[in-house]
mmCIF file of C-alpha atoms and ligand atoms in Angstrom:
data_model
loop_
_atom_site.group_PDB
_atom_site.id
_atom_site.type_symbol
_atom_site.label_atom_id
_atom_site.label_comp_id
_atom_site.label_asym_id
_atom_site.label_seq_id
_atom_site.Cartn_x
_atom_site.Cartn_y
_atom_site.Cartn_z
ATOM 1 C CA MET V 1 -8.136 3.121 11.306
ATOM 2 C CA ARG V 2 -7.610 -0.213 9.662
ATOM 3 C CA ILE V 3 -8.926 -3.263 11.047
ATOM 4 C CA CYS V 4 -6.820 -6.795 11.309
ATOM 5 C CA ASN V 5 -8.629 -9.422 8.978
ATOM 6 C CA GLN V 6 -7.880 -12.240 11.238
ATOM 7 C CA CYS V 7 -7.941 -10.789 15.289
ATOM 8 C CA LYS V 8 -10.314 -7.747 14.281
ATOM 9 C CA CYS V 9 -7.763 -5.560 16.629
ATOM 10 C CA GLU V 10 -5.919 -2.364 15.692
ATOM 11 C CA MET V 11 -3.168 -1.945 12.812
ATOM 12 C CA ILE V 12 -0.028 0.113 13.176
ATOM 13 C CA GLU V 13 -0.445 2.006 10.008
ATOM 14 C CA ASP V 14 1.784 4.021 7.381
ATOM 15 C CA PHE V 15 5.099 0.950 6.945
ATOM 16 C CA ASP V 16 6.532 2.351 4.132
ATOM 17 C CA ILE V 17 7.400 -0.673 2.124
ATOM 18 C CA LYS V 18 11.134 -2.010 1.549
ATOM 19 C CA VAL V 19 12.744 -4.594 -1.489
ATOM 20 C CA GLU V 20 15.798 -6.111 0.474
ATOM 21 C CA GLY V 21 18.960 -5.464 -1.600
ATOM 22 C CA GLY V 22 17.197 -2.717 -2.706
ATOM 23 C CA ALA V 23 16.358 1.150 -2.022
ATOM 24 C CA TYR V 24 13.701 0.840 -4.743
ATOM 25 C CA GLY V 25 9.924 0.176 -3.497
ATOM 26 C CA ILE V 26 6.888 -0.907 -4.652
ATOM 27 C CA ARG V 27 4.946 1.245 -6.877
ATOM 28 C CA LEU V 28 1.030 -0.201 -7.987
ATOM 29 C CA SER V 29 0.930 0.600 -11.730
ATOM 30 C CA LYS V 30 -1.708 -0.191 -14.314
ATOM 31 C CA GLY V 31 -0.964 -1.305 -17.764
ATOM 32 C CA ASN V 32 2.580 -2.153 -18.875
ATOM 33 C CA GLY V 33 5.523 -0.795 -20.236
ATOM 34 C CA ILE V 34 6.388 2.200 -21.028
ATOM 35 C CA PHE V 35 2.797 3.525 -20.978
ATOM 36 C CA ALA V 36 2.038 2.223 -18.266
ATOM 37 C CA LYS V 37 0.461 4.521 -15.285
ATOM 38 C CA ARG V 38 1.983 5.277 -12.510
ATOM 39 C CA LEU V 39 0.091 4.978 -9.124
ATOM 40 C CA GLU V 40 0.263 6.000 -5.735
ATOM 41 C CA LYS V 41 3.477 4.432 -4.042
ATOM 42 C CA PRO V 42 1.487 1.138 -1.751
ATOM 43 C CA LYS V 43 2.381 2.014 2.423
ATOM 44 C CA VAL V 44 1.571 -1.315 4.761
ATOM 45 C CA ALA V 45 -0.408 -1.337 7.981
ATOM 46 C CA ILE V 46 0.599 -4.445 10.224
ATOM 47 C CA CYS V 47 -0.841 -5.713 12.714
ATOM 48 C CA PRO V 48 0.705 -6.358 16.644
ATOM 49 C CA LYS V 49 -0.829 -9.321 17.670
ATOM 50 C CA CYS V 50 -1.008 -11.772 15.387
ATOM 51 C CA GLY V 51 1.358 -9.731 12.067
ATOM 52 C CA GLU V 52 -0.907 -10.294 9.019
ATOM 53 C CA VAL V 53 0.908 -7.885 6.382
ATOM 54 C CA SER V 54 -1.861 -5.693 4.794
ATOM 55 C CA LEU V 55 -0.868 -3.356 1.925
ATOM 56 C CA TYR V 56 -3.281 -0.220 0.903
ATOM 57 C CA ILE V 57 -3.548 3.201 -0.907
ATOM 58 C CA GLU V 58 -3.762 6.146 0.881
ATOM 59 C CA ASN V 59 -5.480 8.922 -1.365
ATOM 60 C CA LEU V 60 -7.461 7.546 -3.781
ATOM 61 C CA ASP V 61 -8.729 9.883 -5.172
ATOM 62 C CA VAL V 62 -5.750 9.716 -7.341
ATOM 63 C CA ILE V 63 -6.510 6.476 -8.776
ATOM 64 C CA MET V 64 -9.178 7.556 -9.272
ATOM 65 C CA GLU V 65 -8.597 10.429 -12.222
ATOM 66 C CA ASN V 66 -6.160 7.941 -13.539
ATOM 67 C CA GLU V 67 -8.547 6.544 -14.622
HETATM 68 ZN ZN1 ZN E 1 -4.331 -9.811 13.511
#
């Protein structure tokens, strides 16, 4: 469960990121060029009260293994 930083209420989780004009979404990576490591696709949580948007990663274990 995620709590909004602004109003401390419970946020709605598990939204997907879509970039307007394309269906590519956003992926986090580390490093540059062809050797960049691909990390987990971020998810989005939205506060239903104030509209605060929070990005988060579901599976942190995957990132630690990539270190
Ligand atoms: Zn809020």
